[in-house]
Amino acid sequence: MRLYGIELASRLLLGSARYPSPAMLADAVRASGTGVVTVSLRRESGGQRSGQGFWSLIRDLGVRVLPNTAGCHSVKEAVTTARMARDIFQTPWIKLEVIGDADTLQPDVFGLVEAATQLCADGFEVFPYTTEDLVVADRLLQAGCRVLMPWGAPIGSGRGLNNTFGLRTLRAHYPEVPLIIDAGIGRPSHAVDAMELGFDGVLLNTAVALAGDPVAMAAAFARAIEAGRAGFEAGPMAPRDFAEPSTPIVGKAWLA
Amino acid sequence: MHLLVNGTAHDVRATTLSQALEALGYRQAIVATALNGSFVPADRRHATVLADGDALEILAPMQGG
């Protein structure tokens, strides 16, 4: 998978939040085989300096980081957060989130396009967290985005792909644009669904972090994504409404 | 100098943003800064003069999805 000119061996992008421990996070990242881990920026609290330890752990993993603007509800917040992230992480990559609804964490697609326009003009390589809306996708591409990240379902919901038809349409409409399913994946089978639709990759966090065994689940997702991609490339058969015998009828004995 | 640092009031002996970070114990820390809602890049902190009542945000790498 190639994103903004960077070749990645794994089609899985993994979040770094909500793990039972930093050691579990590190083990899950290794087990997943991912080359990209998402991170965020938050207030450094008092004398604890927990952010410094976290950053040291991530750097030791040798992965590329994808900073996010999670929790931002306005264009100004998101753009300022992106610039602060670039200052710290020294990468032009930004996972752009402009949240429009508190209950579903659905993106504010109007603010998203505006923020993406500003950030692309400022040299960022934007990974917009968006919906499957074709018109919004077109505006984001016009703004300069070269990757799109439509949601599968609301963040953290684990519901899988809520709108398979819309996602399939998006894939068909933009066959050359890298498309990553971001959010809503709960099980490895959901990741297989996304990959079999022809999506280029999957970004997930909670499904691994809150699994009974996050390290084993990270490995399971790695295999699921490989299997789904291999299935897509192999060309799945078209579904039928009625049965069709797989064993030939010709030559069957008359035994009735 | 009265500053609001990450939402908490502080009295800091500093004239510039870089001095304030040092006074607050962030000299070696990897952080990003914003003053009154506007981003201040690391290389401009020494030239950024503070005023009484300024709101300073100091952000660090954190877990994220």
Coordinates of C-alpha atoms in Angstrom, one line a residue:
Chain A
M1 CA 0.0 0.0 0.0
R2 CA 1.4 3.4 -1.0
L3 CA 0.2 6.5 1.0
Y4 CA 1.6 9.9 0.1
G5 CA 4.5 8.2 -1.6
I6 CA 5.4 6.0 1.3
E7 CA 5.3 2.2 0.6
L8 CA 3.8 0.3 3.6
A9 CA 4.1 -3.5 3.9
S10 CA 1.0 -3.7 6.1
R11 CA -2.5 -2.5 5.2
L12 CA -3.3 -2.1 8.9
L13 CA -3.0 1.2 10.7
L14 CA -3.3 0.9 14.5
G15 CA -4.4 3.3 17.2
S16 CA -2.5 3.6 20.4
A17 CA -5.2 4.4 22.9
R18 CA -7.1 2.5 25.5
Y19 CA -4.7 -0.4 26.0
P20 CA -4.5 -2.1 29.4
S21 CA -0.8 -1.0 29.7
P22 CA 2.0 0.6 27.7
A23 CA 3.7 -2.9 27.4
M24 CA 0.5 -4.3 26.0
L25 CA 0.3 -1.5 23.4
A26 CA 3.9 -2.2 22.3
D27 CA 3.3 -5.9 22.0
A28 CA 0.1 -5.4 20.1
V29 CA 1.8 -3.1 17.6
R30 CA 4.5 -5.7 17.0
A31 CA 2.0 -8.5 16.7
S32 CA -0.1 -6.5 14.2
G33 CA 2.9 -5.9 11.9
T34 CA 1.6 -2.4 11.3
G35 CA 3.9 0.3 10.0
V36 CA 1.7 3.2 11.1
V37 CA 0.4 4.1 14.6
T38 CA -1.9 6.9 15.3
V39 CA -1.1 9.3 18.2
S40 CA -2.6 12.5 19.6
L41 CA -1.7 15.6 21.5
R42 CA -3.1 16.4 25.0
R43 CA -2.2 18.7 27.9
E44 CA 0.9 17.5 29.7
S45 CA -0.3 17.1 33.2
G46 CA 1.6 18.5 36.2
G47 CA 4.8 16.9 37.0
Q48 CA 3.8 13.5 35.7
R49 CA 5.2 14.0 32.2
S50 CA 3.4 10.9 31.0
G51 CA 3.5 12.1 27.4
Q52 CA 7.3 12.0 27.3
G53 CA 7.3 8.3 28.3
F54 CA 4.6 7.5 25.8
W55 CA 6.5 9.2 23.0
S56 CA 9.7 7.3 24.0
L57 CA 7.8 4.0 23.8
I58 CA 6.4 4.8 20.3
R59 CA 9.8 5.9 19.0
D60 CA 11.3 2.7 20.1
L61 CA 8.8 0.7 18.0
G62 CA 10.3 2.1 14.9
V63 CA 6.9 2.8 13.3
R64 CA 5.7 5.9 11.4
V65 CA 3.2 8.0 13.4
L66 CA 0.0 9.5 12.1
P67 CA -1.0 12.3 14.5
N68 CA -4.7 13.0 14.8
T69 CA -6.9 16.0 15.6
A70 CA -9.3 13.9 17.7
G71 CA -11.9 15.8 19.7
C72 CA -11.7 18.9 17.6
H73 CA -15.1 20.4 16.8
S74 CA -14.1 23.5 14.8
V75 CA -11.9 24.2 11.9
K76 CA -9.7 26.5 14.0
E77 CA -9.2 23.9 16.7
A78 CA -8.4 21.2 14.1
V79 CA -6.0 23.4 12.1
T80 CA -4.2 24.6 15.2
T81 CA -3.9 21.1 16.6
A82 CA -2.5 19.9 13.3
R83 CA 0.2 22.6 13.3
M84 CA 1.1 21.7 16.9
A85 CA 1.3 18.1 16.0
R86 CA 3.6 18.8 13.1
D87 CA 5.8 20.8 15.5
I88 CA 6.2 17.8 17.8
F89 CA 6.1 14.8 15.6
Q90 CA 8.0 16.3 12.6
T91 CA 5.7 14.7 10.0
P92 CA 3.5 16.3 7.4
W93 CA 0.9 13.5 8.0
I94 CA -2.2 14.4 9.8
K95 CA -5.4 12.3 10.5
L96 CA -7.9 15.1 10.2
E97 CA -11.0 14.8 12.4
V98 CA -13.5 17.6 12.7
I99 CA -16.3 16.2 14.7
G100 CA -19.9 17.4 14.1
D101 CA -22.0 15.3 16.4
A102 CA -21.2 14.4 19.9
D103 CA -23.3 11.2 20.1
T104 CA -22.1 9.5 16.9
L105 CA -18.8 11.4 16.5
Q106 CA -19.8 11.8 12.9
P107 CA -17.5 14.1 11.0
D108 CA -18.6 17.7 10.3
V109 CA -17.9 17.3 6.6
F110 CA -18.2 21.0 5.8
G111 CA -15.6 21.9 8.4
L112 CA -13.5 19.0 7.3
V113 CA -13.3 20.2 3.7
E114 CA -12.4 23.7 5.0
A115 CA -9.7 22.5 7.4
A116 CA -8.3 20.1 4.7
T117 CA -8.1 23.0 2.2
Q118 CA -6.1 25.1 4.7
L119 CA -3.8 22.2 5.8
C120 CA -3.1 21.0 2.3
A121 CA -2.2 24.5 1.2
D122 CA 0.1 24.6 4.2
G123 CA 2.0 21.5 3.1
F124 CA 0.3 18.9 5.2
E125 CA -0.5 15.4 3.8
V126 CA -4.0 15.0 5.1
F127 CA -5.8 11.8 5.9
P128 CA -9.4 13.0 6.3
Y129 CA -11.8 11.1 8.6
T130 CA -14.9 11.4 6.5
T131 CA -18.2 9.6 5.5
E132 CA -18.9 7.6 2.4
D133 CA -20.5 10.7 0.7
L134 CA -19.2 11.0 -2.9
V135 CA -19.6 14.8 -3.1
V136 CA -17.6 15.3 0.1
A137 CA -15.0 12.9 -1.2
D138 CA -14.7 15.0 -4.4
R139 CA -14.3 18.2 -2.4
L140 CA -11.6 16.6 -0.3
L141 CA -9.7 15.5 -3.3
Q142 CA -10.1 19.0 -4.8
A143 CA -8.7 20.4 -1.6
G144 CA -5.5 18.3 -2.1
C145 CA -6.1 15.2 -0.1
R146 CA -4.6 12.1 -1.7
V147 CA -6.0 9.6 0.7
L148 CA -9.6 9.3 2.0
M149 CA -10.7 7.6 5.2
P150 CA -14.4 6.9 5.3
W151 CA -15.9 5.6 8.4
G152 CA -17.3 2.0 8.7
A153 CA -19.4 2.9 11.7
P154 CA -19.2 5.4 14.6
I155 CA -15.9 5.5 16.3
G156 CA -15.6 2.9 19.0
S157 CA -18.9 1.3 18.2
G158 CA -17.5 -2.0 16.8
R159 CA -20.5 -2.3 14.4
G160 CA -18.5 -3.0 11.2
L161 CA -19.6 -1.6 7.9
N162 CA -22.9 0.2 8.3
N163 CA -23.3 1.2 4.7
T164 CA -21.8 -1.4 2.4
F165 CA -23.6 0.0 -0.6
G166 CA -22.2 3.5 -0.1
L167 CA -18.7 2.2 0.6
R168 CA -18.8 0.0 -2.5
T169 CA -19.9 3.0 -4.6
L170 CA -17.1 5.1 -3.2
R171 CA -14.6 2.4 -4.1
A172 CA -16.0 2.2 -7.6
H173 CA -16.0 5.9 -8.0
Y174 CA -12.4 6.4 -7.0
P175 CA -10.5 3.3 -8.1
E176 CA -7.1 5.0 -8.0
V177 CA -7.4 6.9 -4.6
P178 CA -6.1 5.0 -1.6
L179 CA -9.2 4.4 0.6
I180 CA -8.8 3.4 4.3
I181 CA -11.8 2.3 6.4
D182 CA -11.4 4.3 9.6
A183 CA -13.6 3.6 12.6
G184 CA -16.3 1.2 13.5
I185 CA -14.4 -2.0 13.0
G186 CA -15.1 -4.4 15.9
R187 CA -14.0 -7.9 14.7
P188 CA -11.6 -9.4 12.2
S189 CA -14.5 -10.4 10.0
H190 CA -15.4 -6.7 9.6
A191 CA -11.9 -6.0 8.4
V192 CA -12.2 -8.9 5.9
D193 CA -15.5 -7.2 4.7
A194 CA -13.7 -4.0 4.1
M195 CA -10.8 -5.6 2.3
E196 CA -13.0 -7.7 0.1
L197 CA -14.8 -4.6 -1.0
G198 CA -11.4 -3.5 -2.4
F199 CA -10.5 -0.9 0.3
D200 CA -6.8 -0.4 0.5
G201 CA -6.5 -0.7 4.3
V202 CA -8.1 -0.5 7.7
L203 CA -7.5 1.9 10.6
L204 CA -8.6 0.6 13.9
N205 CA -8.0 0.9 17.6
T206 CA -10.7 -0.1 20.1
A207 CA -11.2 -3.5 18.6
V208 CA -7.7 -4.4 19.5
A209 CA -7.2 -2.4 22.7
L210 CA -10.4 -3.6 24.4
A211 CA -10.1 -7.2 23.2
G212 CA -9.7 -9.9 25.9
D213 CA -6.2 -10.5 24.6
P214 CA -5.1 -7.4 22.6
V215 CA -1.9 -8.9 21.4
A216 CA -3.7 -12.0 20.0
M217 CA -6.4 -9.8 18.5
A218 CA -3.8 -7.6 16.8
A219 CA -2.3 -10.7 15.2
A220 CA -5.9 -11.8 14.2
F221 CA -6.5 -8.5 12.5
A222 CA -3.2 -8.7 10.6
R223 CA -4.3 -12.1 9.2
A224 CA -7.8 -11.0 8.4
I225 CA -6.6 -8.0 6.5
E226 CA -4.2 -10.1 4.5
A227 CA -6.9 -12.7 3.8
G228 CA -9.5 -10.1 2.8
R229 CA -7.1 -8.4 0.4
A230 CA -6.0 -11.7 -1.1
G231 CA -9.7 -12.6 -1.6
F232 CA -10.4 -9.3 -3.3
E233 CA -7.4 -9.7 -5.6
A234 CA -8.5 -13.3 -6.4
G235 CA -11.9 -12.0 -7.7
P236 CA -14.8 -13.3 -5.6
M237 CA -17.6 -15.1 -7.5
A238 CA -20.9 -13.2 -8.1
P239 CA -23.6 -14.2 -5.6
R240 CA -26.8 -15.9 -6.9
D241 CA -30.3 -15.9 -5.6
F242 CA -30.8 -19.7 -6.1
A243 CA -28.7 -22.8 -5.6
E244 CA -26.5 -24.1 -8.4
P245 CA -25.1 -27.6 -7.9
S246 CA -21.3 -27.7 -7.7
T247 CA -21.1 -31.4 -8.6
P248 CA -21.9 -32.0 -12.3
I249 CA -25.3 -33.5 -13.0
V250 CA -24.1 -35.0 -16.3
G251 CA -23.2 -38.7 -15.7
K252 CA -25.2 -39.1 -12.6
A253 CA -26.6 -42.7 -12.2
W254 CA -30.3 -43.4 -12.6
L255 CA -31.1 -44.9 -9.2
A256 CA -34.6 -43.5 -8.4
Chain B
M1 CA 3.4 37.3 35.7
H2 CA 0.0 35.6 36.0
L3 CA -0.6 32.9 33.3
L4 CA -3.3 30.4 32.7
V5 CA -1.3 27.2 31.9
N6 CA -3.4 24.3 30.6
G7 CA -6.4 25.8 32.4
T8 CA -4.7 26.3 35.7
A9 CA -3.5 29.6 37.2
H10 CA 0.3 30.0 37.7
D11 CA 2.6 32.8 38.8
V12 CA 5.6 32.6 36.6
R13 CA 8.8 34.6 36.5
A14 CA 9.3 34.9 32.8
T15 CA 9.2 37.4 30.0
T16 CA 9.1 35.1 27.0
L17 CA 7.4 31.8 26.2
S18 CA 10.7 29.9 26.2
Q19 CA 11.5 31.3 29.7
A20 CA 8.0 30.4 30.9
L21 CA 8.5 26.8 29.7
E22 CA 11.8 26.6 31.6
A23 CA 10.3 28.0 34.7
L24 CA 7.4 25.5 34.6
G25 CA 9.9 22.6 34.2
Y26 CA 9.4 21.9 30.5
R27 CA 13.0 22.7 29.4
Q28 CA 13.8 19.2 28.2
A29 CA 10.2 18.1 27.4
I30 CA 8.9 17.5 23.9
V31 CA 5.9 19.7 23.8
A32 CA 3.9 22.0 21.5
T33 CA 2.7 25.3 22.5
A34 CA -0.2 27.7 21.8
L35 CA -0.7 31.2 23.3
N36 CA -4.2 32.6 23.6
G37 CA -5.4 30.0 21.1
S38 CA -2.7 30.6 18.5
F39 CA 0.0 28.1 17.7
V40 CA 3.5 29.1 18.6
P41 CA 6.2 27.0 16.8
A42 CA 9.2 25.9 18.9
D43 CA 11.6 28.1 17.1
R44 CA 9.5 31.2 17.9
R45 CA 9.1 30.7 21.6
H46 CA 12.2 32.7 22.5
A47 CA 10.8 35.7 20.6
T48 CA 7.3 35.4 21.9
V49 CA 6.7 38.0 24.7
L50 CA 4.1 37.2 27.3
A51 CA 1.6 39.5 28.8
D52 CA -0.2 39.3 32.2
G53 CA -3.2 37.0 31.9
D54 CA -2.1 35.1 28.8
A55 CA -3.5 31.6 28.3
L56 CA -0.8 29.1 27.5
E57 CA -1.5 25.6 26.3
I58 CA 1.3 23.0 26.6
L59 CA 0.6 19.8 24.7
A60 CA 2.5 16.6 24.7
P61 CA 2.4 13.3 22.7
M62 CA -0.4 11.1 23.9
Q63 CA -2.3 7.9 23.0
G64 CA -4.7 8.4 20.2
G65 CA -6.9 6.4 17.8

